[in-house]
Amino acid sequence: MNVRRLIPTTAVAGAVVLGLTALSACSTSDAADGGNGDKLKVTASFYPMQFLAERIGGEHVAVTSLTKPGVEPHDLELTPRQIGSISESDYVLYLKGIQPAVDDAILQSGVKNTVDAATLTTLEDHGSEVSGHDHGHEEEAHEDEGHEEHAEGDGHNHGEEGGADPHIWLDPVKYAEVAKGVGKSLEKADPDHAADYKKNTEALVGQLNKLNTAYETGLKNTATKTFITTHSAFGYLAERYGLTQQGIAGIDPEAEPSPARIQEIHTIAEKEKATTVFFETLASDRTAKTLAKDTGLKTGVLDPLEGITKKSQGADYIEVMESNLSALQKALGAK
């Protein structure tokens, strides 16, 4: 995470006061103004958390996402109204390490039912991709080692070497683990509807298990195992399905790659017979197109699913992940 994106805690604290003042006569969100009444007021930090809250909460929750469609989550700056709305929530679901402004605001909010998705599964360090030494995905042993479990404060090293990679939602297995934890926490927060939350969780986990099977089957036999991406968000996905992600610039999607790294990618592409440079829907494709032109590779979209827009290759998480699978199969030469 670039330092320039961090918002000082003192600034957030001041904004919390402003937000609470501005919200004294306001409801949690515009969506909640329409008489959501006894629904659980849920604030989600960005799309992957919103999807879980909506699918598991169903008709019993009114979900507000702090990150609007089309906004790059890493760049999010909260308005005083948004910061105040967090404090008025019954339940907050976020992923520590993705959005420092959100992390700080939640810390100040005093909301009782606050769930950090990073604590519901095991985070790992994929920081080696930043320097291009992508040995982490080639050594199966890493997958079962426990020394890289989530520790307090790990997530704030997002994008720095040695920090835990927060992109857990791009691995359907880890996302299912998070879904189970969210389901249990909603049952505790709203016991009257516990049975429905349990049922909705089981249905979603079933869908995610099916998605995992599709990826396992679809990526088992491929001409190459290496894919190149402008945003190193796919470390967990690569590790899960025996692939190697080569990030052009590391975990930060807008970091400029060094000339040395571009040359390294060129060499890797030739050696590993990589065919495609992937870019994402919410960030510029300039780096991908430049690299593709320099190396004679194709370009394609691999969506890190940080938000759904009209440009997204699907209407929700499941559909976009299916599109990602198709894109990977094509780029890797699936047989």
GROMACS .gro file of C-alpha atoms in nm, residues 33-228:
model
  196
   33ASP     CA    1  -3.452   0.556   0.460
   34GLY     CA    2  -3.731   0.355   0.303
   35GLY     CA    3  -3.856   0.202   0.624
   36ASN     CA    4  -3.615  -0.086   0.682
   37GLY     CA    5  -3.731  -0.061   1.041
   38ASP     CA    6  -3.631  -0.371   1.232
   39LYS     CA    7  -3.377  -0.495   0.977
   40LEU     CA    8  -3.021  -0.534   1.099
   41LYS     CA    9  -2.822  -0.231   0.977
   42VAL     CA   10  -2.509  -0.378   0.820
   43THR     CA   11  -2.212  -0.179   0.692
   44ALA     CA   12  -1.976  -0.361   0.455
   45SER     CA   13  -1.638  -0.215   0.363
   46PHE     CA   14  -1.634  -0.316  -0.006
   47TYR     CA   15  -1.793  -0.557  -0.253
   48PRO     CA   16  -1.663  -0.899  -0.136
   49MET     CA   17  -1.790  -0.819   0.215
   50GLN     CA   18  -2.116  -0.674   0.080
   51PHE     CA   19  -2.180  -0.994  -0.120
   52LEU     CA   20  -2.140  -1.211   0.190
   53ALA     CA   21  -2.360  -0.986   0.404
   54GLU     CA   22  -2.639  -0.976   0.143
   55ARG     CA   23  -2.632  -1.348   0.062
   56ILE     CA   24  -2.617  -1.463   0.423
   57GLY     CA   25  -2.830  -1.186   0.575
   58GLY     CA   26  -3.102  -1.215   0.312
   59GLU     CA   27  -3.424  -1.036   0.396
   60HIS     CA   28  -3.322  -0.965   0.754
   61VAL     CA   29  -3.047  -0.712   0.677
   62ALA     CA   30  -3.013  -0.370   0.516
   63VAL     CA   31  -2.661  -0.361   0.374
   64THR     CA   32  -2.468  -0.044   0.295
   65SER     CA   33  -2.128  -0.063   0.124
   66LEU     CA   34  -1.873   0.207   0.202
   67THR     CA   35  -1.717   0.160  -0.144
   68LYS     CA   36  -1.941   0.265  -0.431
   69PRO     CA   37  -1.938   0.068  -0.760
   70GLY     CA   38  -1.647   0.175  -0.980
   71VAL     CA   39  -1.435   0.313  -0.695
   72GLU     CA   40  -1.095   0.146  -0.650
   73PRO     CA   41  -1.121   0.021  -0.288
   74HIS     CA   42  -0.756   0.087  -0.205
   75ASP     CA   43  -0.809   0.457  -0.283
   76LEU     CA   44  -1.122   0.501  -0.074
   77GLU     CA   45  -1.151   0.814   0.136
   78LEU     CA   46  -1.451   0.827   0.368
   79THR     CA   47  -1.684   1.122   0.399
   80PRO     CA   48  -1.784   1.240   0.748
   81ARG     CA   49  -2.133   1.105   0.677
   82GLN     CA   50  -1.994   0.760   0.597
   83ILE     CA   51  -1.778   0.758   0.910
   84GLY     CA   52  -2.083   0.852   1.116
   85SER     CA   53  -2.290   0.580   0.949
   86ILE     CA   54  -2.042   0.317   1.066
   87SER     CA   55  -2.109   0.421   1.426
   88GLU     CA   56  -2.484   0.383   1.373
   89SER     CA   57  -2.454   0.030   1.234
   90ASP     CA   58  -2.571  -0.282   1.415
   91TYR     CA   59  -2.304  -0.491   1.246
   92VAL     CA   60  -1.988  -0.407   1.049
   93LEU     CA   61  -1.809  -0.646   0.814
   94TYR     CA   62  -1.468  -0.548   0.676
   95LEU     CA   63  -1.131  -0.689   0.575
   96LYS     CA   64  -0.841  -0.536   0.762
   97GLY     CA   65  -0.546  -0.432   0.547
   98ILE     CA   66  -0.731  -0.344   0.227
   99GLN     CA   67  -0.853   0.005   0.324
  100PRO     CA   68  -0.661   0.185   0.602
  101ALA     CA   69  -0.918   0.467   0.617
  102VAL     CA   70  -1.191   0.210   0.689
  103ASP     CA   71  -0.977   0.024   0.943
  104ASP     CA   72  -0.918   0.343   1.141
  105ALA     CA   73  -1.281   0.459   1.124
  106ILE     CA   74  -1.408   0.120   1.247
  107LEU     CA   75  -1.158   0.128   1.534
  108GLN     CA   76  -1.307   0.464   1.640
  109SER     CA   77  -1.672   0.364   1.586
  110GLY     CA   78  -1.740   0.166   1.902
  111VAL     CA   79  -1.973  -0.078   1.718
  112LYS     CA   80  -2.014  -0.397   1.922
  113ASN     CA   81  -2.066  -0.642   1.634
  114THR     CA   82  -1.757  -0.573   1.423
  115VAL     CA   83  -1.614  -0.859   1.218
  116ASP     CA   84  -1.274  -0.858   1.046
  117ALA     CA   85  -1.289  -1.122   0.771
  118ALA     CA   86  -0.911  -1.165   0.797
  119THR     CA   87  -0.960  -1.333   1.136
  120LEU     CA   88  -1.196  -1.596   0.990
  121THR     CA   89  -0.931  -1.769   0.777
  122THR     CA   90  -0.551  -1.789   0.754
  123LEU     CA   91  -0.365  -1.509   0.580
  124GLU     CA   92  -0.038  -1.582   0.402
  125ASP     CA   93   0.253  -1.377   0.277
  126HIS     CA   94   0.262  -1.342  -0.100
  127GLY     CA   95   0.496  -1.041  -0.079
  128SER     CA   96   0.764  -1.231  -0.271
  129GLU     CA   97   0.576  -1.142  -0.590
  130VAL     CA   98   0.671  -0.777  -0.544
  131SER     CA   99   1.036  -0.859  -0.610
  132GLY     CA  100   0.953  -1.119  -0.869
  133HIS     CA  101   1.080  -1.415  -0.666
  134ASP     CA  102   0.758  -1.607  -0.699
  135HIS     CA  103   0.879  -1.927  -0.540
  136GLY     CA  104   0.590  -1.928  -0.292
  137HIS     CA  105   0.345  -2.081  -0.539
  138GLU     CA  106   0.585  -2.342  -0.663
  139GLU     CA  107   0.650  -2.498  -0.326
  140GLU     CA  108   0.343  -2.692  -0.224
  141ALA     CA  109   0.479  -2.719   0.130
  142HIS     CA  110   0.394  -2.353   0.192
  143GLU     CA  111   0.026  -2.430   0.175
  144ASP     CA  112   0.017  -2.632   0.494
  145GLU     CA  113   0.267  -2.441   0.701
  146GLY     CA  114   0.113  -2.258   0.993
  147HIS     CA  115   0.380  -1.995   1.055
  148GLU     CA  116   0.214  -1.742   0.825
  149GLU     CA  117  -0.112  -1.720   1.012
  150HIS     CA  118  -0.281  -1.386   1.062
  151ALA     CA  119  -0.127  -1.182   1.339
  152GLU     CA  120  -0.247  -0.851   1.479
  153GLY     CA  121  -0.145  -0.572   1.244
  154ASP     CA  122  -0.034  -0.800   0.959
  155GLY     CA  123  -0.282  -0.660   0.712
  156HIS     CA  124  -0.150  -0.305   0.727
  157ASN     CA  125   0.159  -0.416   0.538
  158HIS     CA  126  -0.060  -0.458   0.229
  159GLY     CA  127   0.164  -0.437  -0.073
  160GLU     CA  128   0.487  -0.434   0.122
  161GLU     CA  129   0.728  -0.724   0.134
  162GLY     CA  130   0.672  -0.931   0.447
  163GLY     CA  131   0.308  -0.831   0.483
  164ALA     CA  132   0.010  -1.063   0.474
  165ASP     CA  133  -0.182  -1.073   0.146
  166PRO     CA  134  -0.546  -0.976   0.215
  167HIS     CA  135  -0.698  -1.100  -0.117
  168ILE     CA  136  -0.856  -1.407   0.047
  169TRP     CA  137  -1.188  -1.376  -0.138
  170LEU     CA  138  -1.027  -1.482  -0.468
  171ASP     CA  139  -0.978  -1.833  -0.328
  172PRO     CA  140  -1.327  -1.993  -0.313
  173VAL     CA  141  -1.214  -2.224  -0.031
  174LYS     CA  142  -1.091  -1.941   0.191
  175TYR     CA  143  -1.395  -1.733   0.098
  176ALA     CA  144  -1.617  -2.022   0.210
  177GLU     CA  145  -1.433  -2.027   0.545
  178VAL     CA  146  -1.502  -1.656   0.581
  179ALA     CA  147  -1.868  -1.711   0.485
  180LYS     CA  148  -1.907  -1.968   0.764
  181GLY     CA  149  -1.759  -1.725   1.016
  182VAL     CA  150  -1.984  -1.442   0.896
  183GLY     CA  151  -2.287  -1.671   0.926
  184LYS     CA  152  -2.202  -1.760   1.287
  185SER     CA  153  -2.140  -1.397   1.379
  186LEU     CA  154  -2.476  -1.291   1.229
  187GLU     CA  155  -2.649  -1.566   1.426
  188LYS     CA  156  -2.502  -1.418   1.746
  189ALA     CA  157  -2.577  -1.058   1.647
  190ASP     CA  158  -2.940  -1.137   1.556
  191PRO     CA  159  -3.043  -1.464   1.730
  192ASP     CA  160  -3.410  -1.425   1.628
  193HIS     CA  161  -3.316  -1.506   1.266
  194ALA     CA  162  -3.032  -1.749   1.337
  195ALA     CA  163  -3.198  -2.038   1.152
  196ASP     CA  164  -3.225  -1.834   0.831
  197TYR     CA  165  -2.863  -1.716   0.854
  198LYS     CA  166  -2.753  -2.076   0.900
  199LYS     CA  167  -2.955  -2.193   0.599
  200ASN     CA  168  -2.830  -1.906   0.379
  201THR     CA  169  -2.470  -1.975   0.482
  202GLU     CA  170  -2.500  -2.342   0.390
  203ALA     CA  171  -2.646  -2.252   0.049
  204LEU     CA  172  -2.365  -2.004  -0.024
  205VAL     CA  173  -2.092  -2.242   0.093
  206GLY     CA  174  -2.243  -2.504  -0.139
  207GLN     CA  175  -2.210  -2.262  -0.432
  208LEU     CA  176  -1.850  -2.180  -0.338
  209ASN     CA  177  -1.763  -2.551  -0.312
  210LYS     CA  178  -1.908  -2.601  -0.659
  211LEU     CA  179  -1.700  -2.307  -0.787
  212ASN     CA  180  -1.388  -2.459  -0.631
  213THR     CA  181  -1.457  -2.790  -0.808
  214ALA     CA  182  -1.500  -2.608  -1.141
  215TYR     CA  183  -1.160  -2.438  -1.095
  216GLU     CA  184  -0.990  -2.763  -0.990
  217THR     CA  185  -1.125  -2.948  -1.292
  218GLY     CA  186  -1.087  -2.662  -1.540
  219LEU     CA  187  -0.724  -2.583  -1.454
  220LYS     CA  188  -0.593  -2.935  -1.400
  221ASN     CA  189  -0.445  -2.984  -1.749
  222THR     CA  190  -0.299  -2.669  -1.903
  223ALA     CA  191  -0.015  -2.594  -2.147
  224THR     CA  192   0.142  -2.350  -1.897
  225LYS     CA  193   0.093  -2.281  -1.526
  226THR     CA  194   0.212  -1.919  -1.537
  227PHE     CA  195  -0.004  -1.611  -1.578
  228ILE     CA  196   0.100  -1.245  -1.576
   0.00000   0.00000   0.00000
